[in-house]
Amino acid sequence: MAKEGDTQRTAATTLVTGGRSGDFARHVVNPPVWRGSTHLYDSCEDLRSRKGSNKDGEFFYGRRGAPTQWALSEALTALEPGAAGTVLYPSGLAAIVGALLAVLKPGDVLLVSDNAYDPTRNTAAGLLKRYGVEHRFFDPLDMDAFADAFCDRARAVFLENPGSLTMEVCDIPALARIAREHDAVSLVDNTWATALGFPALEHGCDIAITALTKHVGGHSDVMMGSAAAGDRWYRKLRLTAQELGHVVSPDDAALALRGLRTMGVRLERQSASALALAQWLAARDEVAHVLCPALPGTPGHELWQRDFSGSCGLFSFVLAGRDDAARCRFVDALSLFGIGYSWGGFESLALPFDVNPVRSVMAWPRAGWGLEDRHAVRLSVGLEDAGDLIADLERGFAAMNEG
Ligand SMILES: *Cc1c(COP(=O)(O)O)cnc(C)c1O
């Protein structure tokens, strides 16, 4: 947030100006796509003089990146208050795994929010377990249980806000504070809000992870992830990414930069449309619960209002006592919503999911929910006209009710 007397620009302006400081972009708006594995040195002496150096923005070899990737990192760092730097990864999941490997060692315990993105849970139960890291799931809405989950070996806490699919908003400042009291590193998957809607490092987290595949790319044509951190963790993140051999292609970095420039207006429009759809759904008999943090009256709305400065097009709703066949009739009848994974693109998507099988410790059924309220649909609202999208949902319900 811009404070009096400080020269910091607002995020809307940084989205346009960020990453354009390099010499390579002096006479063009967009940094060129700088393809190259080999960097040629002037002489043996020049080659040898760079050998031990490992600085940001310095040519060495393609795996350390080049101006296109550096421009994207610089822009993302400028958008993340408190960040000393941002590391790029070939996917959002690679960013999660790369960051976890940077902070954990064999014998450590990782605490994982029970509503974390499924592949994150699988990495904890698979790769990390094989390499000697134990994990425990915790209910991010139960502060006492969270505090009790710590042990001497608890080294890191993985958070996601709001939770995947079920959209619980958690009290990140409080969770991060408890983590810090136990000397544990806190990492948050901040893909939903991005740094624009939730400045995660300012809210107390040590590492902010974003699947750039979603809102930053914004056009469903690039896969990438990032992890941003302050001085304490940035170097470690970067070194670990180098040890893992992670590099993103300059073409993809250029696509992500292009997406970034318009992310602010896309998010505004998608948030407004999503809220309109959520309000409409909340009034339907077919719908038991709307899980949309920006909608007044939904669980987590107060925390969202307190901690977030923005929203996005992604939310879920639970059908009232309908079975899977009814849900499939609804989803299959939609013509403007594609059926598929991912989200945050310009096009709308619908994804059926069941609430209970993806949770380990969170209570089921949740307070106020019926036992049958488990067949849910997640919508990623794109840039189509909101009225057209509502008409599409209406057709979906008509098909569902005919069956
Ligand atoms: C999609 C997603 C990821 C992973 O991003 P990919 O680029 O698909 O690997 C991570 N976290 C959340 C919350 C996501 O939705």
CSV table of C-alpha atoms and ligand atoms in Angstrom, one decimal:
chain,number,residue,atom,x,y,z
A,1,MET,CA,0.0,0.0,0.0
A,2,ALA,CA,1.4,3.4,-0.9
A,3,LYS,CA,2.2,5.5,2.2
A,4,GLU,CA,2.5,9.2,2.5
A,5,GLY,CA,5.9,10.5,1.4
A,6,ASP,CA,6.9,7.3,-0.2
A,7,THR,CA,7.6,7.2,-3.9
A,8,GLN,CA,6.2,3.7,-4.3
A,9,ARG,CA,3.9,3.4,-7.2
A,10,THR,CA,0.5,1.8,-7.0
A,11,ALA,CA,0.3,-1.8,-8.2
A,12,ALA,CA,-1.8,-0.8,-11.2
A,13,THR,CA,1.1,1.3,-12.5
A,14,THR,CA,3.7,-1.3,-11.5
A,15,LEU,CA,1.9,-3.9,-13.6
A,16,VAL,CA,2.7,-1.6,-16.6
A,17,THR,CA,6.1,-0.4,-15.7
A,18,GLY,CA,7.6,-3.3,-13.8
A,19,GLY,CA,10.6,-5.2,-15.3
A,20,ARG,CA,11.3,-2.5,-17.9
A,21,SER,CA,14.5,-1.1,-16.3
A,22,GLY,CA,17.0,-3.2,-18.1
A,23,ASP,CA,19.2,-1.9,-20.9
A,24,PHE,CA,17.8,-4.6,-23.1
A,25,ALA,CA,14.4,-3.0,-23.1
A,26,ARG,CA,15.5,0.6,-23.4
A,27,HIS,CA,14.1,1.2,-26.9
A,28,VAL,CA,11.2,-1.2,-26.9
A,29,VAL,CA,8.1,-1.6,-24.7
A,30,ASN,CA,8.5,-5.4,-24.4
A,31,PRO,CA,11.8,-6.9,-23.5
A,32,PRO,CA,12.9,-9.0,-26.4
A,33,VAL,CA,12.6,-12.8,-26.3
A,34,TRP,CA,16.3,-13.6,-25.6
A,35,ARG,CA,16.9,-17.2,-26.7
A,36,GLY,CA,20.2,-18.7,-25.9
A,37,SER,CA,21.8,-21.5,-24.1
A,38,THR,CA,25.4,-20.3,-24.5
A,39,HIS,CA,26.7,-17.0,-23.5
A,40,LEU,CA,29.9,-16.0,-25.4
A,41,TYR,CA,32.7,-14.4,-23.4
A,42,ASP,CA,35.2,-11.9,-24.8
A,43,SER,CA,38.3,-13.8,-23.6
A,44,CYS,CA,39.6,-16.5,-21.3
A,45,GLU,CA,40.1,-13.9,-18.7
A,46,ASP,CA,36.4,-12.7,-19.1
A,47,LEU,CA,35.2,-16.3,-18.8
A,48,ARG,CA,37.3,-17.0,-15.7
A,49,SER,CA,36.4,-13.8,-14.0
A,50,ARG,CA,32.7,-14.8,-14.0
A,51,LYS,CA,33.3,-18.3,-12.7
A,52,GLY,CA,32.6,-17.8,-9.0
A,53,SER,CA,30.0,-15.1,-9.4
A,54,ASN,CA,26.3,-16.0,-9.2
A,55,LYS,CA,24.5,-12.7,-9.2
A,56,ASP,CA,21.0,-11.8,-10.4
A,57,GLY,CA,20.9,-10.3,-13.9
A,58,GLU,CA,24.4,-11.5,-14.9
A,59,PHE,CA,25.0,-13.6,-18.0
A,60,PHE,CA,26.7,-17.0,-17.4
A,61,TYR,CA,24.9,-19.8,-19.1
A,62,GLY,CA,21.3,-20.3,-20.3
A,63,ARG,CA,20.2,-22.1,-17.2
A,64,ARG,CA,20.7,-18.9,-15.1
A,65,GLY,CA,18.3,-17.1,-17.4
A,66,ALA,CA,18.6,-14.1,-19.6
A,67,PRO,CA,17.0,-10.7,-19.9
A,68,THR,CA,13.5,-11.9,-20.7
A,69,GLN,CA,13.3,-14.0,-17.6
A,70,TRP,CA,15.0,-11.4,-15.5
A,71,ALA,CA,12.5,-8.8,-16.6
A,72,LEU,CA,9.6,-11.0,-15.5
A,73,SER,CA,11.3,-11.7,-12.1
A,74,GLU,CA,11.9,-8.0,-11.6
A,75,ALA,CA,8.3,-7.1,-12.4
A,76,LEU,CA,7.0,-9.8,-10.0
A,77,THR,CA,9.3,-8.6,-7.2
A,78,ALA,CA,8.2,-5.0,-7.7
A,79,LEU,CA,4.6,-6.2,-7.2
A,80,GLU,CA,5.3,-8.2,-4.0
A,81,PRO,CA,5.8,-5.8,-1.0
A,82,GLY,CA,8.7,-7.1,1.2
A,83,ALA,CA,10.3,-9.3,-1.5
A,84,ALA,CA,14.0,-9.2,-2.2
A,85,GLY,CA,13.6,-11.3,-5.3
A,86,THR,CA,11.5,-13.8,-7.2
A,87,VAL,CA,12.5,-17.2,-8.5
A,88,LEU,CA,10.7,-18.6,-11.6
A,89,TYR,CA,9.8,-22.3,-12.0
A,90,PRO,CA,8.5,-24.3,-15.0
A,91,SER,CA,5.1,-24.7,-13.3
A,92,GLY,CA,3.2,-23.7,-10.2
A,93,LEU,CA,3.7,-27.2,-8.7
A,94,ALA,CA,7.5,-26.9,-9.4
A,95,ALA,CA,7.5,-23.6,-7.5
A,96,ILE,CA,5.8,-25.3,-4.5
A,97,VAL,CA,8.2,-28.3,-4.6
A,98,GLY,CA,11.2,-26.1,-5.2
A,99,ALA,CA,10.4,-23.9,-2.3
A,100,LEU,CA,9.7,-26.8,0.1
A,101,LEU,CA,13.0,-28.4,-0.9
A,102,ALA,CA,14.7,-25.1,-0.2
A,103,VAL,CA,13.5,-25.0,3.4
A,104,LEU,CA,13.3,-28.7,4.4
A,105,LYS,CA,15.9,-31.4,5.2
A,106,PRO,CA,15.5,-35.1,6.2
A,107,GLY,CA,14.1,-35.5,9.7
A,108,ASP,CA,12.1,-32.3,9.5
A,109,VAL,CA,8.3,-32.2,9.9
A,110,LEU,CA,6.1,-30.2,7.5
A,111,LEU,CA,2.7,-29.0,8.6
A,112,VAL,CA,0.3,-28.9,5.6
A,113,SER,CA,-3.0,-27.0,5.6
A,114,ASP,CA,-5.7,-29.6,5.1
A,115,ASN,CA,-7.3,-27.6,2.2
A,116,ALA,CA,-4.1,-27.3,0.2
A,117,TYR,CA,-4.1,-28.0,-3.5
A,118,ASP,CA,-4.1,-31.7,-4.1
A,119,PRO,CA,-0.8,-32.1,-5.8
A,120,THR,CA,0.8,-30.3,-2.9
A,121,ARG,CA,-0.6,-32.9,-0.6
A,122,ASN,CA,0.7,-35.6,-2.9
A,123,THR,CA,4.2,-34.1,-2.9
A,124,ALA,CA,4.2,-34.2,0.9
A,125,ALA,CA,3.0,-37.8,1.0
A,126,GLY,CA,5.2,-38.9,-1.8
A,127,LEU,CA,8.5,-37.2,-2.7
A,128,LEU,CA,9.0,-35.5,0.6
A,129,LYS,CA,8.3,-38.7,2.6
A,130,ARG,CA,10.7,-40.7,0.4
A,131,TYR,CA,13.4,-38.1,1.3
A,132,GLY,CA,12.8,-38.4,5.0
A,133,VAL,CA,10.5,-35.4,5.6
A,134,GLU,CA,7.3,-36.2,7.7
A,135,HIS,CA,4.1,-34.3,7.2
A,136,ARG,CA,1.0,-33.6,9.3
A,137,PHE,CA,-2.2,-32.1,8.0
A,138,PHE,CA,-3.9,-29.4,10.1
A,139,ASP,CA,-7.3,-27.6,10.0
A,140,PRO,CA,-6.4,-24.0,9.1
A,141,LEU,CA,-9.5,-22.8,10.8
A,142,ASP,CA,-8.7,-24.3,14.2
A,143,MET,CA,-5.9,-22.2,15.8
A,144,ASP,CA,-5.7,-24.4,18.9
A,145,ALA,CA,-5.3,-27.6,16.9
A,146,PHE,CA,-2.7,-25.8,14.7
A,147,ALA,CA,-0.6,-24.8,17.7
A,148,ASP,CA,-0.9,-28.4,19.1
A,149,ALA,CA,0.4,-29.8,15.8
A,150,PHE,CA,3.9,-28.4,16.3
A,151,CYS,CA,6.7,-30.5,17.6
A,152,ASP,CA,10.5,-29.8,17.9
A,153,ARG,CA,11.1,-31.0,14.4
A,154,ALA,CA,8.4,-28.9,12.8
A,155,ARG,CA,10.4,-26.9,10.4
A,156,ALA,CA,7.8,-25.4,7.9
A,157,VAL,CA,4.2,-24.7,7.5
A,158,PHE,CA,2.5,-24.8,4.1
A,159,LEU,CA,-0.6,-22.6,3.8
A,160,GLU,CA,-3.1,-21.9,1.0
A,161,ASN,CA,-5.5,-19.0,1.1
A,162,PRO,CA,-8.3,-19.4,0.3
A,163,GLY,CA,-8.2,-23.2,0.4
A,164,SER,CA,-8.4,-25.1,-2.9
A,165,LEU,CA,-11.9,-26.0,-4.1
A,166,THR,CA,-13.6,-25.3,-0.7
A,167,MET,CA,-12.4,-21.7,-0.5
A,168,GLU,CA,-11.9,-21.4,3.3
A,169,VAL,CA,-10.3,-18.1,4.1
A,170,CYS,CA,-7.8,-18.5,6.9
A,171,ASP,CA,-6.3,-16.0,9.3
A,172,ILE,CA,-2.9,-15.9,7.7
A,173,PRO,CA,-1.4,-13.2,10.0
A,174,ALA,CA,-2.3,-15.3,13.0
A,175,LEU,CA,-1.1,-18.6,11.5
A,176,ALA,CA,2.2,-17.1,10.3
A,177,ARG,CA,2.7,-15.6,13.8
A,178,ILE,CA,2.2,-19.0,15.5
A,179,ALA,CA,4.6,-20.6,12.9
A,180,ARG,CA,7.2,-17.9,13.7
A,181,GLU,CA,6.8,-18.5,17.5
A,182,HIS,CA,7.8,-22.1,16.8
A,183,ASP,CA,10.7,-21.2,14.6
A,184,ALA,CA,9.0,-22.6,11.5
A,185,VAL,CA,9.1,-21.1,8.0
A,186,SER,CA,5.7,-20.2,6.6
A,187,LEU,CA,5.0,-20.7,2.9
A,188,VAL,CA,1.7,-19.7,1.3
A,189,ASP,CA,0.2,-20.7,-2.0
A,190,ASN,CA,-1.1,-17.3,-3.0
A,191,THR,CA,-2.3,-18.2,-6.5
A,192,TRP,CA,-6.0,-17.1,-6.0
A,193,ALA,CA,-5.4,-13.5,-5.0
A,194,THR,CA,-1.8,-12.9,-6.3
A,195,ALA,CA,0.3,-10.2,-4.7
A,196,LEU,CA,-2.3,-7.7,-6.0
A,197,GLY,CA,-5.1,-9.0,-3.8
A,198,PHE,CA,-3.0,-10.3,-0.9
A,199,PRO,CA,0.5,-9.1,0.0
A,200,ALA,CA,1.5,-12.4,1.6
A,201,LEU,CA,5.0,-11.3,2.9
A,202,GLU,CA,3.5,-8.2,4.5
A,203,HIS,CA,1.0,-10.4,6.2
A,204,GLY,CA,3.8,-12.4,7.9
A,205,CYS,CA,4.6,-15.2,5.5
A,206,ASP,CA,8.2,-16.0,4.6
A,207,ILE,CA,7.7,-17.3,1.1
A,208,ALA,CA,4.8,-16.4,-1.3
A,209,ILE,CA,4.2,-18.9,-4.1
A,210,THR,CA,2.1,-18.2,-7.2
A,211,ALA,CA,1.1,-20.5,-10.0
A,212,LEU,CA,1.7,-17.9,-12.9
A,213,THR,CA,-0.1,-20.4,-15.1
A,214,LYS,CA,-3.4,-19.0,-13.7
A,215,HIS,CA,-3.9,-15.2,-13.5
A,216,VAL,CA,-0.5,-13.9,-14.6
A,217,GLY,CA,-0.5,-16.0,-17.8
A,218,GLY,CA,-4.2,-15.3,-18.0
A,219,HIS,CA,-4.6,-16.8,-21.5
A,220,SER,CA,-4.4,-20.6,-20.9
A,221,ASP,CA,-1.3,-20.9,-23.0
A,222,VAL,CA,1.6,-21.0,-20.6
A,223,MET,CA,2.7,-22.9,-17.5
A,224,MET,CA,4.9,-21.3,-14.9
A,225,GLY,CA,5.3,-20.7,-11.2
A,226,SER,CA,7.1,-18.3,-8.9
A,227,ALA,CA,8.3,-18.0,-5.3
A,228,ALA,CA,9.1,-14.6,-3.8
A,229,ALA,CA,10.8,-14.0,-0.5
A,230,GLY,CA,12.6,-11.4,1.6
A,231,ASP,CA,16.4,-11.4,2.2
A,232,ARG,CA,16.2,-14.3,4.6
A,233,TRP,CA,15.0,-16.9,2.1
A,234,TYR,CA,15.4,-15.5,-1.4
A,235,ARG,CA,19.1,-16.7,-1.9
A,236,LYS,CA,18.2,-20.2,-0.6
A,237,LEU,CA,15.3,-20.4,-3.0
A,238,ARG,CA,17.4,-19.3,-5.9
A,239,LEU,CA,20.3,-21.7,-5.1
A,240,THR,CA,17.9,-24.6,-4.7
A,241,ALA,CA,16.3,-23.9,-8.0
A,242,GLN,CA,19.7,-23.9,-9.6
A,243,GLU,CA,20.5,-27.2,-7.9
A,244,LEU,CA,17.3,-28.6,-9.3
A,245,GLY,CA,18.1,-27.3,-12.8
A,246,HIS,CA,15.0,-25.2,-13.0
A,247,VAL,CA,14.8,-22.7,-15.8
A,248,VAL,CA,11.8,-21.3,-17.7
A,249,SER,CA,11.9,-20.6,-21.4
A,250,PRO,CA,12.3,-17.0,-22.6
A,251,ASP,CA,9.2,-17.5,-24.9
A,252,ASP,CA,7.1,-18.5,-21.9
A,253,ALA,CA,8.5,-15.6,-19.8
A,254,ALA,CA,7.5,-13.2,-22.6
A,255,LEU,CA,4.0,-14.7,-22.5
A,256,ALA,CA,3.8,-14.3,-18.8
A,257,LEU,CA,5.0,-10.7,-19.0
A,258,ARG,CA,2.4,-10.0,-21.6
A,259,GLY,CA,-0.3,-11.5,-19.4
A,260,LEU,CA,0.9,-9.5,-16.3
A,261,ARG,CA,0.4,-6.2,-18.0
A,262,THR,CA,-3.4,-6.7,-18.2
A,263,MET,CA,-3.8,-8.8,-15.1
A,264,GLY,CA,-5.2,-5.9,-13.0
A,265,VAL,CA,-8.1,-5.2,-15.3
A,266,ARG,CA,-8.8,-8.8,-16.0
A,267,LEU,CA,-9.0,-9.5,-12.2
A,268,GLU,CA,-11.3,-6.6,-11.7
A,269,ARG,CA,-13.7,-7.7,-14.4
A,270,GLN,CA,-13.6,-11.3,-13.5
A,271,SER,CA,-14.1,-10.5,-9.8
A,272,ALA,CA,-17.2,-8.4,-10.5
A,273,SER,CA,-18.7,-11.1,-12.8
A,274,ALA,CA,-17.9,-13.8,-10.3
A,275,LEU,CA,-19.7,-11.9,-7.6
A,276,ALA,CA,-22.7,-11.4,-9.8
A,277,LEU,CA,-22.8,-15.1,-10.6
A,278,ALA,CA,-22.3,-16.0,-6.9
A,279,GLN,CA,-25.2,-13.8,-5.9
A,280,TRP,CA,-27.4,-15.3,-8.5
A,281,LEU,CA,-26.5,-18.9,-7.4
A,282,ALA,CA,-27.1,-18.1,-3.7
A,283,ALA,CA,-30.7,-17.4,-4.5
A,284,ARG,CA,-31.3,-20.7,-6.4
A,285,ASP,CA,-33.1,-23.6,-4.7
A,286,GLU,CA,-30.7,-26.1,-6.4
A,287,VAL,CA,-27.7,-24.5,-4.5
A,288,ALA,CA,-27.0,-25.4,-0.8
A,289,HIS,CA,-23.9,-23.3,-0.3
A,290,VAL,CA,-21.9,-20.7,-2.2
A,291,LEU,CA,-18.2,-20.7,-1.4
A,292,CYS,CA,-17.1,-17.3,-2.5
A,293,PRO,CA,-15.0,-15.2,-0.1
A,294,ALA,CA,-16.1,-11.9,-1.7
A,295,LEU,CA,-19.8,-12.7,-1.2
A,296,PRO,CA,-21.2,-11.1,2.0
A,297,GLY,CA,-22.6,-13.7,4.3
A,298,THR,CA,-20.4,-16.6,3.1
A,299,PRO,CA,-17.9,-18.2,5.5
A,300,GLY,CA,-14.6,-16.3,5.6
A,301,HIS,CA,-16.0,-13.1,4.2
A,302,GLU,CA,-15.0,-11.0,7.2
A,303,LEU,CA,-11.4,-12.3,7.0
A,304,TRP,CA,-11.4,-11.7,3.3
A,305,GLN,CA,-12.5,-8.1,3.9
A,306,ARG,CA,-9.9,-7.6,6.5
A,307,ASP,CA,-6.9,-9.0,4.7
A,308,PHE,CA,-7.5,-8.9,1.0
A,309,SER,CA,-7.7,-6.0,-1.3
A,310,GLY,CA,-9.0,-8.0,-4.3
A,311,SER,CA,-10.6,-11.1,-5.5
A,312,CYS,CA,-10.8,-13.1,-8.7
A,313,GLY,CA,-13.1,-15.2,-10.9
A,314,LEU,CA,-12.7,-18.5,-9.0
A,315,PHE,CA,-15.3,-19.7,-6.6
A,316,SER,CA,-17.4,-22.9,-5.8
A,317,PHE,CA,-20.9,-23.9,-5.0
A,318,VAL,CA,-22.4,-27.0,-3.5
A,319,LEU,CA,-25.6,-28.5,-4.9
A,320,ALA,CA,-28.5,-29.0,-2.4
A,321,GLY,CA,-28.8,-32.8,-2.0
A,322,ARG,CA,-28.3,-33.6,-5.6
A,323,ASP,CA,-26.4,-36.7,-6.8
A,324,ASP,CA,-23.5,-36.9,-9.2
A,325,ALA,CA,-25.7,-37.7,-12.2
A,326,ALA,CA,-27.6,-34.5,-11.6
A,327,ARG,CA,-24.4,-32.5,-11.3
A,328,CYS,CA,-23.1,-34.0,-14.6
A,329,ARG,CA,-26.3,-33.1,-16.4
A,330,PHE,CA,-25.8,-29.5,-15.1
A,331,VAL,CA,-22.1,-29.3,-16.1
A,332,ASP,CA,-22.6,-31.0,-19.5
A,333,ALA,CA,-25.4,-28.6,-20.5
A,334,LEU,CA,-23.2,-25.6,-20.1
A,335,SER,CA,-21.9,-24.1,-23.3
A,336,LEU,CA,-19.9,-21.1,-22.3
A,337,PHE,CA,-18.1,-22.9,-19.5
A,338,GLY,CA,-15.5,-25.4,-20.7
A,339,ILE,CA,-14.9,-28.5,-18.6
A,340,GLY,CA,-11.3,-28.7,-17.5
A,341,TYR,CA,-8.6,-28.1,-14.9
A,342,SER,CA,-6.8,-24.9,-14.3
A,343,TRP,CA,-8.3,-21.5,-14.0
A,344,GLY,CA,-7.6,-17.8,-14.3
A,345,GLY,CA,-7.8,-17.6,-18.1
A,346,PHE,CA,-10.0,-15.3,-20.1
A,347,GLU,CA,-12.4,-18.2,-20.8
A,348,SER,CA,-14.9,-19.6,-18.2
A,349,LEU,CA,-14.4,-23.1,-16.9
A,350,ALA,CA,-16.5,-25.5,-14.7
A,351,LEU,CA,-15.1,-28.4,-12.7
A,352,PRO,CA,-17.1,-30.9,-10.7
A,353,PHE,CA,-15.6,-31.9,-7.3
A,354,ASP,CA,-16.6,-33.8,-4.2
A,355,VAL,CA,-15.8,-32.1,-0.9
A,356,ASN,CA,-15.1,-34.9,1.5
A,357,PRO,CA,-12.5,-37.3,-0.1
A,358,VAL,CA,-9.8,-34.6,-0.4
A,359,ARG,CA,-9.6,-33.8,3.4
A,360,SER,CA,-7.8,-35.6,6.1
A,361,VAL,CA,-8.5,-33.8,9.4
A,362,MET,CA,-11.1,-31.1,8.7
A,363,ALA,CA,-14.5,-31.9,10.2
A,364,TRP,CA,-17.2,-33.4,7.9
A,365,PRO,CA,-20.0,-32.5,7.5
A,366,ARG,CA,-19.1,-28.9,8.2
A,367,ALA,CA,-21.3,-26.9,10.5
A,368,GLY,CA,-24.6,-26.0,8.8
A,369,TRP,CA,-24.0,-28.5,6.0
A,370,GLY,CA,-26.2,-31.5,5.3
A,371,LEU,CA,-24.6,-34.9,4.9
A,372,GLU,CA,-25.7,-34.9,1.2
A,373,ASP,CA,-24.2,-31.5,0.5
A,374,ARG,CA,-21.0,-32.7,-1.0
A,375,HIS,CA,-21.5,-32.6,-4.8
A,376,ALA,CA,-19.9,-29.3,-5.7
A,377,VAL,CA,-18.8,-27.4,-8.8
A,378,ARG,CA,-16.0,-24.9,-9.1
A,379,LEU,CA,-16.4,-22.1,-11.6
A,380,SER,CA,-13.6,-20.0,-13.1
A,381,VAL,CA,-15.3,-17.0,-14.4
A,382,GLY,CA,-13.7,-15.5,-17.5
A,383,LEU,CA,-14.2,-12.3,-19.5
A,384,GLU,CA,-17.5,-13.2,-21.2
A,385,ASP,CA,-20.6,-11.1,-20.4
A,386,ALA,CA,-21.9,-11.9,-16.9
A,387,GLY,CA,-25.5,-11.9,-18.2
A,388,ASP,CA,-24.6,-14.5,-20.8
A,389,LEU,CA,-22.9,-16.6,-18.2
A,390,ILE,CA,-25.9,-16.5,-15.9
A,391,ALA,CA,-28.2,-17.5,-18.8
A,392,ASP,CA,-25.8,-20.5,-19.4
A,393,LEU,CA,-26.1,-21.5,-15.7
A,394,GLU,CA,-29.8,-21.3,-16.0
A,395,ARG,CA,-29.7,-23.7,-19.0
A,396,GLY,CA,-27.6,-26.0,-16.8
A,397,PHE,CA,-30.1,-26.1,-14.0
A,398,ALA,CA,-33.0,-26.7,-16.5
A,399,ALA,CA,-31.1,-29.7,-17.8
A,400,MET,CA,-30.4,-30.9,-14.3
A,401,ASN,CA,-34.0,-30.6,-13.2
A,402,GLU,CA,-35.3,-32.4,-16.3
A,403,GLY,CA,-33.4,-35.6,-15.4
B,1,LIG,C1,-2.9,-24.7,-10.5
B,1,LIG,C2,-2.4,-24.5,-9.2
B,1,LIG,C3,-1.1,-24.8,-8.8
B,1,LIG,C4,-0.2,-25.5,-9.8
B,1,LIG,O1,0.1,-24.7,-10.9
B,1,LIG,P1,0.6,-25.5,-12.2
B,1,LIG,O2,1.2,-24.4,-13.0
B,1,LIG,O3,-0.6,-26.1,-12.8
B,1,LIG,O4,1.6,-26.5,-11.8
B,1,LIG,C5,-0.7,-24.6,-7.5
B,1,LIG,N1,-1.6,-24.1,-6.6
B,1,LIG,C6,-2.9,-23.8,-6.9
B,1,LIG,C7,-3.8,-23.2,-5.9
B,1,LIG,C8,-3.3,-24.0,-8.2
B,1,LIG,O5,-4.6,-23.8,-8.5
